[in-house]
Coordinates of C-alpha atoms and ligand atoms in Angstrom, one line a residue:
M1 CA 69.6 178.2 180.2
M2 CA 70.0 178.1 184.1
W3 CA 65.9 178.1 184.0
M4 CA 65.8 174.9 182.3
F5 CA 68.1 172.7 184.0
W6 CA 66.4 174.1 187.0
L7 CA 63.2 171.9 185.4
L8 CA 64.8 169.6 184.1
G9 CA 65.9 168.6 187.7
S10 CA 62.6 169.4 189.4
I11 CA 60.8 166.8 186.7
V12 CA 63.3 164.0 187.6
A13 CA 63.2 164.5 190.8
F14 CA 59.6 164.7 191.0
H15 CA 59.0 161.3 188.7
S16 CA 61.6 159.3 190.6
L17 CA 59.9 161.0 194.0
S18 CA 56.6 159.5 192.6
C19 CA 57.8 156.4 191.6
T20 CA 60.1 154.6 194.5
H21 CA 57.5 152.0 194.6
S22 CA 56.3 150.5 192.1
H23 CA 56.5 151.7 189.0
L24 CA 60.2 151.7 188.6
C25 CA 62.4 150.5 186.2
P26 CA 65.8 150.1 186.5
K27 CA 68.8 152.0 183.9
K28 CA 69.2 149.6 180.8
C29 CA 65.6 148.1 181.4
V30 CA 62.5 147.5 179.9
C31 CA 59.3 147.1 181.8
E32 CA 56.5 146.4 179.7
H33 CA 54.4 146.8 182.6
T34 CA 56.0 146.6 186.1
K35 CA 55.6 142.8 186.2
S36 CA 57.4 141.7 183.5
V37 CA 61.3 143.1 183.5
Q38 CA 63.8 142.8 181.0
C39 CA 67.6 144.2 180.7
F40 CA 70.0 144.6 178.6
R41 CA 74.1 144.7 178.9
I42 CA 74.3 144.6 182.4
Q43 CA 76.9 143.4 184.3
A44 CA 75.0 142.8 187.7
V45 CA 71.2 142.0 188.4
P46 CA 69.7 145.3 188.5
S47 CA 68.8 146.6 192.0
G48 CA 65.9 149.1 192.7
L49 CA 63.2 146.4 191.0
S50 CA 60.0 146.9 191.5
L51 CA 59.0 144.6 194.5
D52 CA 55.7 142.6 192.3
V53 CA 58.0 142.1 189.7
R54 CA 56.9 138.4 188.6
K55 CA 58.5 138.1 184.4
L56 CA 62.2 138.5 185.0
N57 CA 64.7 138.2 181.9
L58 CA 68.2 138.8 181.9
A59 CA 69.6 136.6 179.0
Y60 CA 72.5 137.8 176.7
N61 CA 74.2 139.8 179.3
H62 CA 77.4 139.4 181.5
I63 CA 76.8 138.2 185.1
K64 CA 79.3 136.0 187.1
E65 CA 77.9 135.4 190.3
I66 CA 74.7 134.9 191.2
K67 CA 74.4 135.9 195.1
G68 CA 70.5 135.1 197.4
R69 CA 70.6 138.9 197.7
D70 CA 70.3 140.4 194.4
F71 CA 66.3 138.9 194.6
T72 CA 65.8 139.9 197.8
G73 CA 62.3 141.2 198.1
L74 CA 61.3 139.8 195.2
S75 CA 59.2 137.8 196.3
D76 CA 56.5 137.2 193.6
L77 CA 59.0 136.1 190.8
Q78 CA 57.5 133.4 189.3
E79 CA 59.6 133.3 186.1
V80 CA 63.5 134.4 185.5
S81 CA 65.6 133.4 182.6
L82 CA 69.6 134.5 182.9
S83 CA 70.6 132.1 180.4
S84 CA 73.3 133.1 178.1
C85 CA 74.9 135.1 180.9
G86 CA 78.3 133.4 181.3
V87 CA 77.1 132.3 185.1
E88 CA 79.7 130.4 186.5
L89 CA 78.9 130.5 190.5
L90 CA 74.9 130.6 192.3
E91 CA 74.5 130.8 195.5
I92 CA 73.2 128.1 197.4
N93 CA 70.0 128.8 198.4
A94 CA 70.0 132.1 196.0
F95 CA 66.3 131.6 194.8
L96 CA 64.8 130.0 198.4
P97 CA 62.6 133.0 199.4
Q98 CA 60.9 133.0 195.9
T99 CA 58.6 131.1 196.8
S100 CA 56.4 131.4 194.0
L101 CA 59.4 130.7 191.4
R102 CA 57.8 128.5 188.7
V103 CA 60.3 128.2 185.5
L104 CA 64.2 129.1 185.8
D105 CA 66.5 129.0 183.3
L106 CA 70.1 128.9 183.4
Q107 CA 71.0 127.4 180.0
K108 CA 74.2 128.4 178.1
N109 CA 76.2 129.0 181.3
K110 CA 79.4 128.1 182.8
L111 CA 78.1 125.9 186.0
R112 CA 79.7 123.3 187.2
H113 CA 76.6 121.6 189.6
V114 CA 73.0 121.7 189.4
P115 CA 72.4 125.1 191.9
R116 CA 71.4 124.1 195.4
G117 CA 68.7 124.9 197.5
L118 CA 66.0 126.1 195.1
P119 CA 62.4 126.4 196.0
S120 CA 60.2 123.9 195.9
S121 CA 57.3 125.3 193.5
L122 CA 59.8 125.0 191.0
E123 CA 58.5 123.4 187.9
V124 CA 61.2 124.2 185.3
L125 CA 64.7 124.0 185.7
R126 CA 66.6 124.5 182.0
V127 CA 70.4 124.0 183.0
G128 CA 71.1 122.8 179.5
H129 CA 74.8 123.7 177.4
N130 CA 76.4 124.3 180.9
H131 CA 79.4 122.6 181.9
I132 CA 78.1 120.3 185.1
H133 CA 80.2 116.9 184.9
G134 CA 78.2 114.8 187.5
L135 CA 74.7 115.4 189.6
Q136 CA 74.3 114.7 193.0
G137 CA 70.8 113.4 194.5
V138 CA 71.3 116.9 197.6
A139 CA 69.7 119.5 194.1
F140 CA 67.1 117.8 193.7
E141 CA 65.4 117.6 197.4
G142 CA 62.3 119.4 197.9
L143 CA 61.6 120.1 194.1
H144 CA 58.7 118.0 194.6
H145 CA 56.4 120.1 191.6
L146 CA 59.7 119.8 189.4
R147 CA 58.2 119.1 185.4
V148 CA 60.6 119.6 183.1
L149 CA 64.4 119.1 184.1
D150 CA 66.4 120.5 181.0
L151 CA 69.9 118.9 181.5
Q152 CA 71.1 119.2 177.7
S153 CA 74.7 119.2 176.2
N154 CA 76.4 119.0 180.1
M155 CA 79.4 116.5 180.4
I156 CA 77.6 113.8 183.0
T157 CA 79.2 110.7 182.3
V158 CA 77.2 108.4 184.6
L159 CA 73.7 108.8 185.6
R160 CA 72.5 107.1 188.9
A161 CA 68.7 107.0 189.3
N162 CA 68.7 107.6 192.8
T163 CA 69.8 110.7 192.3
L164 CA 66.5 111.9 191.2
S165 CA 64.1 110.2 193.3
A166 CA 63.0 113.0 194.5
L167 CA 61.5 114.5 191.3
V168 CA 58.2 112.6 192.0
K169 CA 56.5 115.2 189.2
L170 CA 58.7 114.7 186.5
E171 CA 57.6 114.8 183.5
C172 CA 60.2 115.6 180.9
L173 CA 63.7 114.8 181.0
Y174 CA 66.5 115.5 178.7
L175 CA 70.0 114.2 179.2
D176 CA 71.0 114.4 175.4
G177 CA 74.1 115.5 174.6
N178 CA 76.1 113.8 177.5
R179 CA 78.3 112.1 178.0
I180 CA 76.6 109.4 179.7
E181 CA 77.8 105.5 179.3
T182 CA 76.4 104.2 182.0
V183 CA 73.2 104.3 184.0
N184 CA 72.8 102.5 187.3
G185 CA 69.4 101.7 189.0
A186 CA 66.1 102.6 187.9
L187 CA 64.4 105.3 187.8
R188 CA 61.5 105.7 189.8
L189 CA 59.6 108.9 187.9
P190 CA 56.1 107.0 187.7
Q191 CA 55.1 111.0 185.7
L192 CA 57.7 110.6 183.5
N193 CA 56.2 111.1 179.9
L194 CA 59.7 111.9 178.2
L195 CA 63.3 110.3 178.4
S196 CA 65.6 111.8 175.9
M197 CA 68.8 110.5 175.9
T198 CA 70.0 111.2 172.2
S199 CA 74.0 111.3 171.6
N200 CA 75.3 109.9 174.5
R201 CA 77.7 106.7 175.0
I202 CA 75.2 104.8 176.3
S203 CA 76.0 100.7 175.2
S204 CA 73.5 99.0 177.4
L205 CA 71.1 99.7 179.8
S206 CA 69.6 97.1 182.4
S207 CA 66.2 96.1 182.4
A208 CA 65.7 97.5 185.9
L209 CA 66.1 100.8 184.7
F210 CA 62.7 101.2 183.1
A211 CA 60.5 99.2 185.7
S212 CA 59.2 102.2 187.9
L213 CA 58.5 105.0 184.5
Q214 CA 54.4 103.2 184.1
S215 CA 53.8 106.6 182.3
L216 CA 56.7 107.0 180.2
R217 CA 55.3 107.9 176.5
T218 CA 58.9 109.4 174.5
L219 CA 61.6 107.1 174.7
Q220 CA 64.6 108.7 173.0
L221 CA 67.9 106.4 172.7
S222 CA 69.7 107.9 168.7
E223 CA 72.9 108.3 168.7
N224 CA 74.4 105.9 171.0
L225 CA 76.2 102.1 171.2
L226 CA 73.6 100.1 171.9
T227 CA 74.1 96.6 170.6
R228 CA 70.4 95.9 171.0
L229 CA 67.2 96.5 172.2
P230 CA 66.7 96.8 176.2
H231 CA 64.9 94.8 177.9
N232 CA 61.8 95.5 179.7
L233 CA 61.0 98.7 177.6
P234 CA 58.1 100.9 179.4
R235 CA 54.6 99.3 178.4
A236 CA 53.2 102.8 177.4
L237 CA 55.6 103.2 175.1
L238 CA 54.0 105.3 172.1
H239 CA 57.4 106.5 170.4
L240 CA 60.9 104.8 170.5
S241 CA 63.8 106.2 168.7
L242 CA 67.0 104.3 168.5
D243 CA 68.6 105.4 165.3
R244 CA 72.3 105.5 164.8
N245 CA 73.2 102.9 167.5
K246 CA 74.8 99.4 166.8
I247 CA 71.9 97.1 166.6
R248 CA 71.7 93.7 164.8
T249 CA 68.4 92.1 165.6
L250 CA 65.1 93.0 166.3
R251 CA 63.3 90.8 168.7
N252 CA 59.8 90.1 168.5
R253 CA 60.1 89.2 172.3
D254 CA 62.0 92.3 173.6
L255 CA 58.9 94.5 172.0
A256 CA 56.0 92.3 172.0
Q257 CA 54.5 94.4 175.3
L258 CA 54.7 97.3 173.4
R259 CA 50.7 97.3 172.5
N260 CA 50.4 100.9 172.1
L261 CA 53.6 101.6 170.1
T262 CA 52.8 103.8 167.2
V263 CA 56.1 105.0 165.8
L264 CA 59.5 102.9 165.4
S265 CA 62.8 104.6 164.5
V266 CA 65.5 102.0 164.0
S267 CA 67.4 103.7 161.1
A268 CA 71.0 103.4 160.5
N269 CA 71.9 100.7 162.9
K270 CA 73.0 96.9 161.7
V271 CA 70.0 95.5 161.3
S272 CA 69.9 92.1 159.3
S273 CA 67.0 90.0 160.7
I274 CA 64.0 90.2 162.8
D275 CA 63.0 87.6 164.8
G276 CA 59.6 86.1 165.2
G277 CA 58.5 89.5 162.8
L278 CA 57.5 93.0 164.7
R279 CA 54.1 91.6 165.7
L280 CA 52.8 96.1 167.5
P281 CA 49.3 96.3 166.9
N282 CA 49.4 100.3 166.9
L283 CA 52.2 100.1 164.7
T284 CA 51.6 103.1 162.5
S285 CA 55.2 104.0 160.5
L286 CA 58.6 101.6 161.4
E287 CA 61.6 103.5 159.6
L288 CA 64.2 101.0 159.6
S289 CA 66.8 102.5 156.8
G290 CA 70.3 102.5 156.2
N291 CA 70.3 99.0 157.9
Q292 CA 70.7 95.7 156.5
L293 CA 68.1 94.0 155.9
K294 CA 67.9 91.7 153.3
V295 CA 64.1 91.2 153.2
L296 CA 61.5 93.1 154.0
P297 CA 59.9 92.6 157.7
G298 CA 56.9 90.5 157.8
R299 CA 54.2 90.4 159.8
L300 CA 53.9 94.1 160.4
A301 CA 50.5 95.1 162.0
S302 CA 47.7 96.8 159.4
K303 CA 47.8 99.9 161.2
L304 CA 51.2 100.5 159.5
E305 CA 50.9 103.7 157.4
T306 CA 54.8 104.3 156.8
L307 CA 57.4 101.9 156.0
D308 CA 61.1 103.1 155.3
C309 CA 63.1 100.5 154.0
R310 CA 65.6 102.9 152.1
Q311 CA 69.3 101.6 151.8
N312 CA 69.6 98.0 152.7
A313 CA 70.4 94.5 151.0
L314 CA 66.9 93.9 149.7
Q315 CA 66.8 91.9 146.6
E316 CA 62.8 91.4 146.0
V317 CA 59.6 92.3 146.6
T318 CA 56.9 90.0 146.9
H319 CA 52.9 89.9 147.8
Q320 CA 53.9 87.5 151.3
H321 CA 56.0 90.6 153.0
L322 CA 52.8 93.1 152.4
S323 CA 49.7 91.2 152.1
G324 CA 48.2 92.7 156.0
M325 CA 49.3 96.2 155.5
R326 CA 45.6 97.4 154.3
H327 CA 46.8 101.2 155.4
L328 CA 49.9 101.5 154.1
K329 CA 50.8 105.1 152.6
H330 CA 53.9 105.1 151.8
L331 CA 56.6 102.8 150.9
F332 CA 60.2 103.4 150.9
L333 CA 62.8 100.9 149.4
E334 CA 65.0 103.6 147.7
N335 CA 68.4 102.4 147.4
N336 CA 68.6 98.8 147.7
T337 CA 69.4 95.6 145.3
I338 CA 65.8 94.8 144.1
R339 CA 65.9 92.8 141.0
H340 CA 62.4 90.8 141.3
F341 CA 59.2 93.1 142.4
E342 CA 56.2 90.4 142.4
A343 CA 53.6 91.2 140.3
K344 CA 50.3 92.4 142.0
A345 CA 53.1 92.2 145.2
L346 CA 51.0 95.6 146.6
R347 CA 47.1 94.2 145.7
N348 CA 46.5 94.6 149.7
C349 CA 47.7 97.7 150.4
F350 CA 44.4 99.5 149.1
Q351 CA 46.0 103.4 149.9
L352 CA 49.2 103.1 149.0
T353 CA 49.8 106.7 147.8
N354 CA 53.6 106.8 147.7
L355 CA 56.0 104.4 146.3
A356 CA 60.1 105.3 146.1
L357 CA 61.8 102.7 144.1
E358 CA 65.3 104.4 143.3
Q359 CA 68.4 103.2 143.1
N360 CA 67.6 99.8 142.6
L361 CA 68.2 96.7 139.9
L362 CA 64.7 97.0 138.6
T363 CA 64.4 96.0 134.9
S364 CA 60.5 96.8 134.2
I365 CA 58.1 98.9 136.0
P366 CA 55.9 96.4 138.2
E367 CA 52.3 95.1 136.7
G368 CA 49.5 95.4 138.9
L369 CA 50.6 98.3 141.1
P370 CA 47.9 100.3 143.4
D371 CA 45.4 102.1 141.6
T372 CA 46.0 104.4 144.8
L373 CA 49.6 105.2 143.6
V374 CA 50.1 109.2 143.4
R375 CA 54.0 109.5 143.3
L376 CA 55.8 106.4 141.4
D377 CA 60.0 107.1 141.7
L378 CA 62.4 104.6 139.6
K379 CA 65.5 107.1 138.8
Q380 CA 68.2 105.5 138.4
N381 CA 67.1 101.3 137.7
R382 CA 67.8 99.3 134.9
I383 CA 64.4 100.0 132.7
D384 CA 64.6 99.9 129.2
T385 CA 60.7 99.3 128.0
I386 CA 57.7 100.4 129.4
Q387 CA 54.8 98.5 128.1
E388 CA 50.8 99.3 128.4
K389 CA 49.9 96.3 130.9
E390 CA 52.5 98.2 133.3
M391 CA 50.7 101.6 133.2
R392 CA 46.7 99.9 133.3
T393 CA 46.2 100.5 137.2
L394 CA 48.1 104.5 137.4
K395 CA 45.0 106.3 136.8
R396 CA 45.4 108.3 139.5
L397 CA 49.7 108.8 139.3
Q398 CA 50.9 112.3 139.5
V399 CA 54.7 112.0 139.5
L400 CA 56.5 109.5 137.2
N401 CA 60.3 109.4 137.6
L402 CA 62.0 107.7 135.0
R403 CA 65.1 109.5 135.1
N404 CA 68.4 107.5 134.8
N405 CA 67.1 104.2 133.4
H406 CA 68.1 102.7 129.7
L407 CA 64.9 103.5 128.1
S408 CA 65.1 104.5 124.4
S409 CA 61.3 104.4 123.2
L410 CA 57.9 105.7 124.9
S411 CA 54.6 105.4 123.0
L412 CA 51.7 107.6 123.1
A413 CA 49.4 104.8 124.5
V414 CA 51.4 104.1 127.3
L415 CA 50.5 107.9 128.2
A416 CA 46.8 107.6 127.7
H417 CA 46.9 105.0 131.0
L418 CA 48.0 108.4 132.7
P419 CA 45.4 110.5 132.7
R420 CA 46.6 112.6 135.8
L421 CA 49.7 113.1 135.3
Q422 CA 51.5 116.7 135.7
R423 CA 54.9 115.9 136.2
M424 CA 57.1 113.2 134.3
F425 CA 60.9 113.2 134.7
L426 CA 62.5 111.5 131.5
G427 CA 66.4 113.0 131.3
G428 CA 69.1 110.5 131.5
N429 CA 67.7 107.8 129.1
P430 CA 68.8 106.7 125.6
W431 CA 66.3 107.7 123.7
N432 CA 65.4 107.7 119.9
C433 CA 64.7 110.2 119.0
S434 CA 61.9 108.9 116.6
C435 CA 58.5 110.5 115.1
E436 CA 56.7 108.4 117.8
L437 CA 58.6 110.4 121.0
L438 CA 58.1 113.6 119.5
R439 CA 54.6 112.6 118.9
V440 CA 55.0 111.8 123.1
K441 CA 56.5 114.9 123.4
H442 CA 54.1 117.2 121.7
R443 CA 51.3 115.4 123.9
L444 CA 52.6 116.2 126.9
M445 CA 53.2 119.1 126.6
V446 CA 49.6 119.9 125.5
R447 CA 48.6 118.3 128.4
Q448 CA 50.8 120.2 130.7
V449 CA 52.9 118.0 132.4
D450 CA 55.5 118.8 132.8
I451 CA 59.0 117.2 131.9
G452 CA 61.6 119.3 134.0
E453 CA 64.2 119.1 131.0
E454 CA 63.9 119.2 127.2
L455 CA 64.0 116.0 125.6
C456 CA 64.5 115.8 121.8
V457 CA 65.8 119.1 121.3
E458 CA 66.5 119.8 118.0
P459 CA 70.6 120.2 117.7
A460 CA 72.1 122.9 116.2
P461 CA 72.4 123.7 112.9
T462 CA 76.0 123.5 112.2
L463 CA 75.4 119.9 112.7
G464 CA 74.3 120.0 109.1
D465 CA 71.7 116.6 107.2
H466 CA 70.2 116.0 110.8
W467 CA 69.4 118.6 112.1
R468 CA 68.0 119.7 108.8
A469 CA 66.0 115.8 108.4
S470 CA 64.4 116.0 112.1
L471 CA 63.7 119.7 111.3
L472 CA 61.5 118.8 108.2
E473 CA 60.5 115.8 110.7
Q474 CA 58.9 117.6 113.3
P475 CA 56.2 119.1 111.6
R476 CA 55.2 115.9 110.4
C477 CA 55.1 113.9 113.5
I478 CA 53.1 116.7 115.1
N479 CA 50.3 117.4 112.6
D480 CA 50.0 113.5 113.2
A481 CA 49.3 113.7 116.9
A482 CA 47.2 116.7 116.5
E483 CA 44.2 114.1 115.7
D484 CA 44.9 112.7 119.3
T485 CA 41.4 113.6 121.1
D486 CA 41.2 111.6 124.2
Y487 CA 42.3 114.3 126.5
S488 CA 39.9 116.1 127.7
G489 CA 41.9 119.1 130.2
P490 CA 44.4 119.2 133.2
E491 CA 42.9 117.1 136.6
E492 CA 42.2 118.7 139.7
Q493 CA 45.1 118.1 142.1
T494 CA 44.1 115.4 144.9
E495 CA 47.9 116.0 146.5
N496 CA 49.4 118.8 147.6
E497 CA 52.5 117.9 149.0
E498 CA 55.9 119.2 147.0
Y499 CA 57.9 116.0 145.6
Y500 CA 61.3 116.3 145.1
D501 CA 63.6 114.9 142.9
Y502 CA 67.4 114.7 144.2
D503 CA 70.0 114.6 141.1
V504 CA 72.0 111.6 141.5
Ligands
NAG601 C1 47.6 101.3 176.1 O1 46.3 103.1 175.3 C2 45.2 102.8 176.0 C3 44.4 104.0 175.2 O2 44.6 105.1 174.9 C4 45.6 103.0 177.7 O3 43.8 102.7 178.3 C5 46.0 101.9 178.0 O4 46.2 102.3 179.4 C6 48.0 101.8 177.1 N1 48.3 101.3 177.8 C7 49.1 101.1 178.9 C8 50.0 99.6 179.3 O5 49.8 102.4 178.5
NAG602 C1 46.4 99.5 170.7 O1 45.4 98.3 169.8 C2 45.0 98.0 170.7 C3 44.3 96.6 169.9 O2 44.0 97.2 169.0 C4 43.6 98.7 171.2 O3 42.9 97.9 172.1 C5 44.2 100.3 171.7 O4 43.4 101.2 172.1 C6 45.4 100.8 170.6 N1 46.2 101.3 171.6 C7 45.8 102.5 171.2 C8 46.4 104.4 171.6 O5 45.5 103.3 170.1
NAG603 C1 73.1 104.3 149.0 O1 73.2 103.1 149.7 C2 74.9 103.2 150.0 C3 74.9 102.3 151.5 O2 74.0 101.1 151.9 C4 75.0 104.3 150.9 O3 76.4 104.7 151.0 C5 74.9 105.4 150.0 O4 75.4 107.0 150.2 C6 73.1 105.5 149.6 N1 73.6 107.0 148.1 C7 72.0 107.4 148.7 C8 71.7 108.4 147.2 O5 71.0 107.3 149.4
NAG604 C1 65.0 104.2 116.2 O1 63.1 104.4 115.8 C2 63.6 104.8 114.7 C3 62.5 104.5 114.4 O2 61.3 103.6 115.1 C4 64.4 102.6 114.1 O3 64.0 102.6 112.6 C5 65.7 103.1 114.5 O4 65.8 101.8 114.3 C6 66.0 103.5 116.1 N1 67.7 103.9 116.2 C7 67.9 103.0 117.1 C8 69.1 103.7 117.4 O5 67.1 102.5 117.6

């Protein structure tokens, strides 16, 4: 027994002796290789770290205070994570000797200030989800290499642009989820590519703010209190998000300089008019759902691929509004009050595959829809008949939703115009289960079209005469159907996107 202890002791002694310099891994830490260390269940920065450690991951521990001496000698450190550690205090200049430090992650702590005296080598600083109330320029002095600054989910109320003016290399600035009401001055950040201020309390932005943001590509201002578009938006913008504000009008003159804009999103505002049309030559996606538009926006660029005008107050669709949209693929018009859909209104939309018209007031299927359509949703309208001429162009249609309309009959001839149909929703209609409809049902089954729920199910035997009559009727109807020969097997799938039918 005794010698076993002796042997063990000497192994441990030998081990620590030979590892003092470079291969020691502190207790509760994992050293993947000596240069990357991760520690668990610690309450202070571990001592005895190998001096050449580059990456130190201390996330999810309990470390209230960070002091400069915690990192003495670790001059090769490049990345440090102290996120979710409950850090309240970070000593000034704590990392100043770490002149190779590039990434410092301090998210989800209890810091009240952006730490001061960080090394000028820093490229990424994450201090999101802390208790920071205000920003002081002194914290950013010397950070000439900072590219990413994440300040989201703090308690900042005022943003003074000049506090950030030292950050000449800044590319991404995240200020989402603060309480910013005012933004003062001009942001002089020539390299800034992304500015995100979603979910604040901004009601207006001065035009000076953007004057020196010549590289800005993405601007996110959703969930604020803006009542109009900011003036002087940066010309290089590609993406602009203004969802969930209180904007009432979109004016071409506020947007006209955005020649490169590709995505504009102004959903859930109060837009009731669009002055002068939106002549944005590179726009491919326009989202205007949840506004108060009575007419479709006109004069849209021909590059537009997606137009989303769901949940507005649209009453009609005419060729005039849509004539220039030769590249339109997706048109979302559901949940409006559309009664009138001009025949061939979409005749110039040579690429349209998706048309959503559910929850409107249509009494018939629009005539002359583009033959490129793959999905057509007409759920919850007032359609009471389907005519052959309306179906003639729908040779590529795969999904047709007619649920919750006023249909009582459907003819086989209609089906013959839909050779590629894969799914058809027919529930919620006052079907007259006539022989013809039973034939249609049989045909759909033979063609393996998915109709979701049962159509004209045989009533339970207890229902008596009526049931017996329909039972007698069925084989006769089906025999007739067997003579139809126009069907030549299922078509290949041309689109793989899933289609969802939401219950309303
Ligand atoms: C718009 O995009 C083009 C092509 O990428 C680019 O050359 C031009 O500088 C951009 N315009 C602005 C104002 O950034
Ligand atoms: C935007 O459109 C203009 C004119 O059509 C074109 O010259 C320019 O290259 C486009 N920019 C981008 C980024 O596509
Ligand atoms: C339809 O629009 C109304 C008001 O515009 C809205 O309250 C409702 O939630 C919308 N319904 C659906 C299913 O989107
Ligand atoms: C159902 O269809 C049959 C056969 O077409 C017709 O005679 C009958 O009147 C229809 N019933 C209703 C309620 O429309």
